[in-house]
PDB file of C-alpha atoms in Angstrom:
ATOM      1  CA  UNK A   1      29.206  57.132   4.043  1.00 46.00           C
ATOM      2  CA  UNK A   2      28.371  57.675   0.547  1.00 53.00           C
ATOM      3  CA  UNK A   3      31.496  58.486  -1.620  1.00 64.00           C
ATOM      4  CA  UNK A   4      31.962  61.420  -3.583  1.00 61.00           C
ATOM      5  CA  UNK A   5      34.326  63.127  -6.307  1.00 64.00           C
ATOM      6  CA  UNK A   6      37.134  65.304  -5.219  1.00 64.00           C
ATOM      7  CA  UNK A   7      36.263  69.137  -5.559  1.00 69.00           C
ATOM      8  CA  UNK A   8      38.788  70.696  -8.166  1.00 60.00           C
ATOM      9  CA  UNK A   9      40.700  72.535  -4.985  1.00 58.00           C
ATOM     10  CA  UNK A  10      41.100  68.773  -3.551  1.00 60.00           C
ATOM     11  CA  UNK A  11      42.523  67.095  -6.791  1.00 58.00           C
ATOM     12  CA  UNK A  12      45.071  70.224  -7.329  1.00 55.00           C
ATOM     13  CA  UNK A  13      46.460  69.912  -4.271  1.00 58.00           C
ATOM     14  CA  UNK A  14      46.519  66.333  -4.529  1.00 54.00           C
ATOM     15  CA  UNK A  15      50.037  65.004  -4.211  1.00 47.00           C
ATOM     16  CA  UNK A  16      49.235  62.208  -6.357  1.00 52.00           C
ATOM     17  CA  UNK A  17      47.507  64.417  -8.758  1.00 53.00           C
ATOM     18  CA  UNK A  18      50.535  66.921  -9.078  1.00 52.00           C
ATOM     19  CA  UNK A  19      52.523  63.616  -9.216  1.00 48.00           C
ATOM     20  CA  UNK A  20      50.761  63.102 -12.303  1.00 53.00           C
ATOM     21  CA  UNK A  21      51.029  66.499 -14.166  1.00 53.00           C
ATOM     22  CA  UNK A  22      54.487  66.660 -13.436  1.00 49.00           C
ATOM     23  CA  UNK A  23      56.450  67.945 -16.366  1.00 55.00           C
ATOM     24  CA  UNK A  24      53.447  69.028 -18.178  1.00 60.00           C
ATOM     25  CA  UNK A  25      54.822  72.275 -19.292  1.00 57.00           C
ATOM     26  CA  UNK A  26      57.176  70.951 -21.591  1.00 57.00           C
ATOM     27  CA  UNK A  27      53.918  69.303 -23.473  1.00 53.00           C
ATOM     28  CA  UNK A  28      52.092  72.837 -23.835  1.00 66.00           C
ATOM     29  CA  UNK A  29      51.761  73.478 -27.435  1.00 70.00           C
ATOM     30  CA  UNK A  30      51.241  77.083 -28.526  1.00 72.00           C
ATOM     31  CA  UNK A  31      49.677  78.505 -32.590  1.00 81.00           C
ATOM     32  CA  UNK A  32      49.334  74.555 -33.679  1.00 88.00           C
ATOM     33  CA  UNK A  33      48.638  74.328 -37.160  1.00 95.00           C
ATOM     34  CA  UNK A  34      45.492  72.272 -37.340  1.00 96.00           C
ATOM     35  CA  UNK A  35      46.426  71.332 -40.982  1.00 96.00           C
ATOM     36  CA  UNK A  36      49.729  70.011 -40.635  1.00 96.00           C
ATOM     37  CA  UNK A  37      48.964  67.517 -37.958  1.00 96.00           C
ATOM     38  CA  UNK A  38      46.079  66.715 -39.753  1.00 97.00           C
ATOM     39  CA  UNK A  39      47.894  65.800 -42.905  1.00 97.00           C
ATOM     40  CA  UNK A  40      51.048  63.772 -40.485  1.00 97.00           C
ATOM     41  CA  UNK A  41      50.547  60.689 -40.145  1.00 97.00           C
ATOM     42  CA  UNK A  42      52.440  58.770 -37.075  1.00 96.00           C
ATOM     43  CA  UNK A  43      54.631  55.715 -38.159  1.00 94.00           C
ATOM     44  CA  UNK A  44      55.422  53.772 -34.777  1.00 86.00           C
ATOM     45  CA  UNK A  45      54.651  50.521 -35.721  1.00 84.00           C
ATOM     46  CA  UNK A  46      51.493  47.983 -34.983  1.00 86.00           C
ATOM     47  CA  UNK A  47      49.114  50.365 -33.023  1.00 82.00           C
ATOM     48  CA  UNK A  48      48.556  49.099 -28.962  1.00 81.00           C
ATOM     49  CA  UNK A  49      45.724  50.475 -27.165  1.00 81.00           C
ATOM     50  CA  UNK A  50      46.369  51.904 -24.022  1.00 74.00           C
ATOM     51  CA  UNK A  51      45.312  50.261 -20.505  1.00 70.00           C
ATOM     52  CA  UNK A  52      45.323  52.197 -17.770  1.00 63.00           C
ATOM     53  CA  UNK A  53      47.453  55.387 -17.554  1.00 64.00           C
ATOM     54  CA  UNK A  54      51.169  55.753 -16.892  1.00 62.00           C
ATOM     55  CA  UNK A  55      51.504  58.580 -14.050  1.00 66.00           C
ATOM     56  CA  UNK A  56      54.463  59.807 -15.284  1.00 77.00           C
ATOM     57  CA  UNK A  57      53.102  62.336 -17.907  1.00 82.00           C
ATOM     58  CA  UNK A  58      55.787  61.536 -20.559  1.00 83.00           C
ATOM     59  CA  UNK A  59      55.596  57.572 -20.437  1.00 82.00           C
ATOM     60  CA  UNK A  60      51.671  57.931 -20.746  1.00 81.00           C
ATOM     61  CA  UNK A  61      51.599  60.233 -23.927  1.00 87.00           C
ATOM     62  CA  UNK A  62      54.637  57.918 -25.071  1.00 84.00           C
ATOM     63  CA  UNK A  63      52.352  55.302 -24.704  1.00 87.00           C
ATOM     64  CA  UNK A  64      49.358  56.655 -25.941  1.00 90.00           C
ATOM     65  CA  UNK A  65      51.298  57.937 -28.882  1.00 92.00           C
ATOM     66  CA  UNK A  66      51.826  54.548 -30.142  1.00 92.00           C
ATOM     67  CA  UNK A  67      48.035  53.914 -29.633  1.00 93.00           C
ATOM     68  CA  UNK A  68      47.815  56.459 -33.079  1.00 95.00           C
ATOM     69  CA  UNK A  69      49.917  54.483 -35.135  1.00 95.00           C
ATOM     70  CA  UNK A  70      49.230  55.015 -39.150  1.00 96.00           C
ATOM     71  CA  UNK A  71      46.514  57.574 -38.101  1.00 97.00           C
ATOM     72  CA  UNK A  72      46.376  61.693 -38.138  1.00 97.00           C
ATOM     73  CA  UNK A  73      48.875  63.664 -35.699  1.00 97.00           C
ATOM     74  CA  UNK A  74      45.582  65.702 -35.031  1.00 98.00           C
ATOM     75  CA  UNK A  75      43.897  63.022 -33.286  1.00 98.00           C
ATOM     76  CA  UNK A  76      46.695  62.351 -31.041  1.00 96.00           C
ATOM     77  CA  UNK A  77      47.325  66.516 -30.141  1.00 96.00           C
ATOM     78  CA  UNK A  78      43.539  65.954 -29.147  1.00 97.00           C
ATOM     79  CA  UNK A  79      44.264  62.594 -26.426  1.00 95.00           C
ATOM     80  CA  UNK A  80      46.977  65.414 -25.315  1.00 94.00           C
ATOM     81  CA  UNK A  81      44.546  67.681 -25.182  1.00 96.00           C
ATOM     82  CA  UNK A  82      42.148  65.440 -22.993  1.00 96.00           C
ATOM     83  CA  UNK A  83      45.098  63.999 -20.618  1.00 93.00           C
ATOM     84  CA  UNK A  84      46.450  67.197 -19.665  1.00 93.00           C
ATOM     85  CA  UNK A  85      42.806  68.119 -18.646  1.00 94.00           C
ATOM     86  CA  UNK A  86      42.321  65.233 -16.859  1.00 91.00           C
ATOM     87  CA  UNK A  87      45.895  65.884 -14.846  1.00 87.00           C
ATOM     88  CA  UNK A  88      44.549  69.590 -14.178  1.00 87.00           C
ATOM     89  CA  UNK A  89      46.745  71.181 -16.124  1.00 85.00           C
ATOM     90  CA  UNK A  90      46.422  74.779 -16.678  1.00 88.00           C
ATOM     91  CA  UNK A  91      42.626  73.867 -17.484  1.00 92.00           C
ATOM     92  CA  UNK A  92      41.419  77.274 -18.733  1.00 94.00           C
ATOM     93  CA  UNK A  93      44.312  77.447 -21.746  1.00 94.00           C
ATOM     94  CA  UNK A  94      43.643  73.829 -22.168  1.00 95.00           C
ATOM     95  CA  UNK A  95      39.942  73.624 -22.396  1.00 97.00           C
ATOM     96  CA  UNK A  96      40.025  76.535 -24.881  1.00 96.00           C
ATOM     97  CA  UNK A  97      42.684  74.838 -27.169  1.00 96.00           C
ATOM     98  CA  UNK A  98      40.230  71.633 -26.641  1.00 98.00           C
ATOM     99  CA  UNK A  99      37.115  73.561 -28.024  1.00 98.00           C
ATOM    100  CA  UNK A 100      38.736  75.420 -30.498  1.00 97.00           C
ATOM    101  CA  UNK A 101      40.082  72.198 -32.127  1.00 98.00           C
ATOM    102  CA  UNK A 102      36.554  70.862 -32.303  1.00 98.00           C
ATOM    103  CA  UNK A 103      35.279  73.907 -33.144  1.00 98.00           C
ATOM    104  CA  UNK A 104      37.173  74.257 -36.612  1.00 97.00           C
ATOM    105  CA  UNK A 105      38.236  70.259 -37.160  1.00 98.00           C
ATOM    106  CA  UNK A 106      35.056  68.676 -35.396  1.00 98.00           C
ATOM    107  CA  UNK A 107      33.899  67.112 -38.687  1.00 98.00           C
ATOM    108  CA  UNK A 108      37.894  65.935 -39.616  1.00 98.00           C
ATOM    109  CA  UNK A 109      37.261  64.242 -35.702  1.00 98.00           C
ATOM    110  CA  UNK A 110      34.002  62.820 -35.928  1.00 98.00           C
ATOM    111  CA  UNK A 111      35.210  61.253 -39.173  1.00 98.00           C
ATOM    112  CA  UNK A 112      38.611  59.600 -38.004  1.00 98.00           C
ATOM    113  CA  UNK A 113      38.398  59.066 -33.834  1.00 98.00           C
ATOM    114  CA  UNK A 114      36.892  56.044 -32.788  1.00 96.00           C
ATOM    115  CA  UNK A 115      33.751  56.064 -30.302  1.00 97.00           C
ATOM    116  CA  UNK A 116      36.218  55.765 -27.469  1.00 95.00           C
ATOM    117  CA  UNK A 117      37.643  58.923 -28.121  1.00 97.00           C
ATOM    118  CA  UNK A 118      34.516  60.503 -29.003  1.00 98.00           C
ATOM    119  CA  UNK A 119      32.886  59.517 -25.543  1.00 98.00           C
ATOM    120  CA  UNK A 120      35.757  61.031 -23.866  1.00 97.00           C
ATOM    121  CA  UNK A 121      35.128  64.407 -25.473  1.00 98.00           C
ATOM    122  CA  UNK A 122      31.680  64.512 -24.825  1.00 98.00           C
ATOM    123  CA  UNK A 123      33.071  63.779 -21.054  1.00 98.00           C
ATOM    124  CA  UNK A 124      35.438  66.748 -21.458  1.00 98.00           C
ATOM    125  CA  UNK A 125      32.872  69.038 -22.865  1.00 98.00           C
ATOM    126  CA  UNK A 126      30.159  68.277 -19.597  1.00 98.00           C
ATOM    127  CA  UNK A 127      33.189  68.351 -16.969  1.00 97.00           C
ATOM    128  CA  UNK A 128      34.596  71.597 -18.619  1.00 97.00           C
ATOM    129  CA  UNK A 129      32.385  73.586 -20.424  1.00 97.00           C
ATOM    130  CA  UNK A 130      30.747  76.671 -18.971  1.00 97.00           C
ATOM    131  CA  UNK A 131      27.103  76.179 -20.874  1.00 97.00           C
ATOM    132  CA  UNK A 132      24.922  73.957 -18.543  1.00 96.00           C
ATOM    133  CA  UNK A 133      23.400  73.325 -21.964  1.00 96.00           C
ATOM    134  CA  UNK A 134      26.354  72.045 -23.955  1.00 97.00           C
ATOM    135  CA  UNK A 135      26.948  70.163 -21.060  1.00 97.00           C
ATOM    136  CA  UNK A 136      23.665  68.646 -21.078  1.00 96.00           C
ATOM    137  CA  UNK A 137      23.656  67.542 -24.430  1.00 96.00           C
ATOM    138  CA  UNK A 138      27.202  66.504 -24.258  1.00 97.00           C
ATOM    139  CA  UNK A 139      26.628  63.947 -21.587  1.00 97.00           C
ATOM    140  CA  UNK A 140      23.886  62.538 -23.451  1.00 96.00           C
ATOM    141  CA  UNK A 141      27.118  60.541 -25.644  1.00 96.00           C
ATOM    142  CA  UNK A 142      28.289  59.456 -22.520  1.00 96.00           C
ATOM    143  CA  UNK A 143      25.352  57.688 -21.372  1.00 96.00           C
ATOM    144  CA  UNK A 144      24.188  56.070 -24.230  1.00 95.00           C
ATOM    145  CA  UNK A 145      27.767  54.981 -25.123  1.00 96.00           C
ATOM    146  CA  UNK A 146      28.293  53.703 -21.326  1.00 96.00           C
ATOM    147  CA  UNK A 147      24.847  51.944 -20.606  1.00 96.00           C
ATOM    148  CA  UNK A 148      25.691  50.364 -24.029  1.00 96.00           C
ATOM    149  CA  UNK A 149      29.207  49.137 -22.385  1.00 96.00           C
ATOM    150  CA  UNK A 150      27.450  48.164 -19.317  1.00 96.00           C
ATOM    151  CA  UNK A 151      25.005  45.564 -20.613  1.00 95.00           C
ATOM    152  CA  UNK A 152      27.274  44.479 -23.268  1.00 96.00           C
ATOM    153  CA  UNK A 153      29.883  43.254 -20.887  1.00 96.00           C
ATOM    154  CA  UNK A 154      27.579  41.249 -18.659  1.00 96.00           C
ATOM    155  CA  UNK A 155      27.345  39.884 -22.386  1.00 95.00           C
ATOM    156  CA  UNK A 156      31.005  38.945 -22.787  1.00 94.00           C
ATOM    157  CA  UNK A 157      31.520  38.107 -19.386  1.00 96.00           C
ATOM    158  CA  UNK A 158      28.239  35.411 -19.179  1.00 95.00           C
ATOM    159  CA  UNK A 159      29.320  33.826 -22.522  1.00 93.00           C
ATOM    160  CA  UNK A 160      26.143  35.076 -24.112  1.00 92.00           C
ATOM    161  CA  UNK A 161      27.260  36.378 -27.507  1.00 90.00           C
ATOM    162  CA  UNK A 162      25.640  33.640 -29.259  1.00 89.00           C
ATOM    163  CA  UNK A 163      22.464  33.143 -27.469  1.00 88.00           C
ATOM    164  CA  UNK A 164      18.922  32.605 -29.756  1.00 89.00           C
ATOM    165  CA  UNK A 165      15.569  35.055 -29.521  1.00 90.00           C
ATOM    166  CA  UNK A 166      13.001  32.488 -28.610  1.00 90.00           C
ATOM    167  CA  UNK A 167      10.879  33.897 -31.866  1.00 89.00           C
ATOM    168  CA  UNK A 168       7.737  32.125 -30.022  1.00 89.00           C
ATOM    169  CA  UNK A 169       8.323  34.322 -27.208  1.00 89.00           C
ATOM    170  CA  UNK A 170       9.005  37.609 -29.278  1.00 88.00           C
ATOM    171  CA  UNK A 171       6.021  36.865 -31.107  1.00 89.00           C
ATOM    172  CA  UNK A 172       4.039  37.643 -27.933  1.00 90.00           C
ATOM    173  CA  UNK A 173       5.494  40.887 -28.089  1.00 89.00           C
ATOM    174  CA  UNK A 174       3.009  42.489 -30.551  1.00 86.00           C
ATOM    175  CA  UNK A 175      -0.127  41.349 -28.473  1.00 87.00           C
ATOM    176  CA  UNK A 176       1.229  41.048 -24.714  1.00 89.00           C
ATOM    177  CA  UNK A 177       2.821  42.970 -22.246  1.00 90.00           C
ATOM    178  CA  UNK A 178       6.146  41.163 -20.548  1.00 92.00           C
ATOM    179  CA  UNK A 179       7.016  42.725 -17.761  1.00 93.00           C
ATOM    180  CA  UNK A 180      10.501  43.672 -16.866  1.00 94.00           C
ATOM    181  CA  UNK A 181      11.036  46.241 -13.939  1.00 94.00           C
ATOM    182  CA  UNK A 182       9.236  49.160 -12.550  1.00 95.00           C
ATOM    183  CA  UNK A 183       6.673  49.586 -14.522  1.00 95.00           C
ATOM    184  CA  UNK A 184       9.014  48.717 -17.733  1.00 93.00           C
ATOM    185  CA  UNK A 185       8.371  46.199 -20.203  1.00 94.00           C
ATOM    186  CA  UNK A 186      10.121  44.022 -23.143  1.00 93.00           C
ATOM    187  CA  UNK A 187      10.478  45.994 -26.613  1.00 93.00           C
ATOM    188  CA  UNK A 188       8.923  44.464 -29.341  1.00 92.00           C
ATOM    189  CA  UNK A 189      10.598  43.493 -31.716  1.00 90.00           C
ATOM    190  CA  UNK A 190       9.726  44.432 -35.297  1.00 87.00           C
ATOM    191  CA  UNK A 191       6.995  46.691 -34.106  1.00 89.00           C
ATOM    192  CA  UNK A 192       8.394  48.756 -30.743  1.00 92.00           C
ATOM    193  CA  UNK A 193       7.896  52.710 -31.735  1.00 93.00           C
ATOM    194  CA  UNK A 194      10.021  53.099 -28.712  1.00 93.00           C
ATOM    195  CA  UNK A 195      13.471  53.546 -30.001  1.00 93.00           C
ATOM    196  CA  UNK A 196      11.782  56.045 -33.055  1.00 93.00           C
ATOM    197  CA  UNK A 197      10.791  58.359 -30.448  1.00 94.00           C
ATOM    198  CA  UNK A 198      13.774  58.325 -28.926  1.00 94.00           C
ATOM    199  CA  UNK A 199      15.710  58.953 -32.445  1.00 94.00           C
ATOM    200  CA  UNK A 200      13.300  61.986 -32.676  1.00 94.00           C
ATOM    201  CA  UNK A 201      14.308  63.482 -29.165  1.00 94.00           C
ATOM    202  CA  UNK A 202      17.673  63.122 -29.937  1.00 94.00           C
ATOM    203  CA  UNK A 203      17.337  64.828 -33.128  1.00 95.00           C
ATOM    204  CA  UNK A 204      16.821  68.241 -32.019  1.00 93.00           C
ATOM    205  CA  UNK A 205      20.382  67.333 -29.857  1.00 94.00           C
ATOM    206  CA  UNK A 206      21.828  66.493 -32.971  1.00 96.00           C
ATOM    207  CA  UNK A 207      21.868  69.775 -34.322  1.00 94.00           C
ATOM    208  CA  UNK A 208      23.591  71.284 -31.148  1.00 95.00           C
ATOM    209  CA  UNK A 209      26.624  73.474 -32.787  1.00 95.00           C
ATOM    210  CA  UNK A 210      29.561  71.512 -31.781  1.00 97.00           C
ATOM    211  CA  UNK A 211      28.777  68.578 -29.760  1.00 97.00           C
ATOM    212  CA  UNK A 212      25.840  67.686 -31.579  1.00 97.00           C
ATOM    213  CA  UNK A 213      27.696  65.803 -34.620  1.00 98.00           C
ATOM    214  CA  UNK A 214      29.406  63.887 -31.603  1.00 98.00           C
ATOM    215  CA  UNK A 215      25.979  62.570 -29.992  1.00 97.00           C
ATOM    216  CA  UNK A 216      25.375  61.402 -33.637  1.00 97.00           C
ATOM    217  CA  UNK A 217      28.108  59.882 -34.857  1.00 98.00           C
ATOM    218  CA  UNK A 218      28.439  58.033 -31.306  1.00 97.00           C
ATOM    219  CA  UNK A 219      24.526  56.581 -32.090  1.00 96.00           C
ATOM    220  CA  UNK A 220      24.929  56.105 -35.889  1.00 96.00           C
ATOM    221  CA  UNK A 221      28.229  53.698 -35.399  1.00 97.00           C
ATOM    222  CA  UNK A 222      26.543  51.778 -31.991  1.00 96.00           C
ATOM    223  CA  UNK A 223      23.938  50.420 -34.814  1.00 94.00           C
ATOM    224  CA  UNK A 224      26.989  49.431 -36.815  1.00 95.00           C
ATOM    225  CA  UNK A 225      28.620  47.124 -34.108  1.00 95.00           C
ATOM    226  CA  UNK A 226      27.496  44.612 -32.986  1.00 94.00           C
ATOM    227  CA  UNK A 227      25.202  46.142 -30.183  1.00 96.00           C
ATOM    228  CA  UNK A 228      21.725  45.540 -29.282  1.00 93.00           C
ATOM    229  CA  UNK A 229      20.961  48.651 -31.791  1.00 93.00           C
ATOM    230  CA  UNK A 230      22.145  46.959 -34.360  1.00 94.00           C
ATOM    231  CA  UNK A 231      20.828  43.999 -33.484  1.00 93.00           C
ATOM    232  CA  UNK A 232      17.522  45.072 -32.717  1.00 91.00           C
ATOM    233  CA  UNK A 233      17.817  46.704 -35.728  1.00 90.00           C
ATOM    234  CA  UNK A 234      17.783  43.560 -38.272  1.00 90.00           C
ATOM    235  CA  UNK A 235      15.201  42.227 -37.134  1.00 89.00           C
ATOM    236  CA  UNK A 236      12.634  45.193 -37.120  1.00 88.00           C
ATOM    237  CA  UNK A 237      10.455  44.231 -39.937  1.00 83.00           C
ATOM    238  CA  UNK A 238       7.883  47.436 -39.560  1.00 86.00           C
ATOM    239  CA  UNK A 239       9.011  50.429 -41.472  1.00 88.00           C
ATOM    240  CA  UNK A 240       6.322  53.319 -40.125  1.00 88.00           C
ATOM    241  CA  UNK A 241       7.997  52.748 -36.543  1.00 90.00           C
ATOM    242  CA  UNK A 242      12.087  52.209 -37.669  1.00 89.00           C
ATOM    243  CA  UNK A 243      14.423  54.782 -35.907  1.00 90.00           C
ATOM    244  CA  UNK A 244      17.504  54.652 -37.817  1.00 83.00           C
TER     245      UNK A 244
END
């Protein structure tokens, strides 16, 4: 039987779920000053990412607290912000205080959260938001982020990093088709008009009010990193077709 996520009925009666948003209350921030978290920064020491999630409520933002070391209070109010939705707590309030914050600090965000963070907005946006187009455009981060994540651990994981383009091989490219899947072939490297097409489609998301700076930002930095972007991008040679 093919599995499926709990309706929102299921996960609030959840006893696990209520496990988890136990004590939330006392974490519900009222009239926060967007401008004096911004300008806070937290002083806990060497900054740990998170693994996982802690189900008691308090040990996971104590945790996650940590995980904002020497940054902006603001970004941490927004992980709040993002946890407590997650748990199911009081989601209408919550979402609102979640879109308002990006509303009048989403360039402050985009600036200072990492992609991690920025994915898991876009995620928040598409499970919360009542536009079916916000939501649209908002997943669009999430996939491209993810599918990046996806091929780039088979990368780490088959000890890959460092593997060689056969340049004979890409050379082929510009004259021959090499099959991969479905219909699908290789992208040519140095030539491929592929990815600029796709840079123009995503455009017009780009200027979506809100989320659009998100999509962005997410695809500007995954040609910083060391990603197949950004790979693909040093070696494209053929100005007329770059995407970036």
């Amino acid at each position: 039987m093919a599995r499926r996520q709990k309706t929102r009925f299921e996960k609030f009666f959840s006893f696990n779920q209520r496990k988890k948003r136990f004590g939330a209350a006392k974490f519900k921030q009222n009239d926060v000053n967007f401008s004096e978290l911004k300008a806070h920064i937290l002083d806990l020491g060497e900054p740990v990412q998170t693994y996982g999630s802690d189900k008691s409520l308090e040990g996971h933002f104590s945790n996650l607290k940590r995980e904002f070391s020497g940054q902006s209070e603001l970004l941490f109010y927004h992980a709040q912000l993002i946890v407590l939705l997650r748990r199911e707590f009081e989601l209408v309030d919550t979402y609102s205080k979640f879109k308002t914050l990006w509303e009048e600090e989403g360039e402050f965000l985009c600036a200072h959260l990492n992609i991690r963070w920025l994915v898991s907005a876009c995620e928040t946006f598409t499970d919360h938001d009542a536009d079916p187009r916000l939501q649209a455009v908002a997943l669009q981060g999430s996939l491209i982020a993810n599918i990046i994540k996806i091929y780039e651990t088979e990368r780490k994981l088959t000890g890959t990093e460092d593997a060689v383009i056969d340049q004979d091989k890409a050379e082929t490219l510009h004259d021959e088709l090499l099959p991969l899947f479905e219909g699908m072939s290789c992208f040519a490297i140095g030539t491929d008009d592929t990815l600029r097409h796709l840079r123009w489609r995503l455009d017009k998301m780009f200027d979506e009010p809100i989320v659009g700076p998100i999509i962005k930002t997410i695809f500007d930095r995954m040609h910083n990193e060391d990603t197949a972007f950004h790979r693909m991008k040093l070696r494209h040679k053929r100005d007329k077709t770059a995407w970036w």
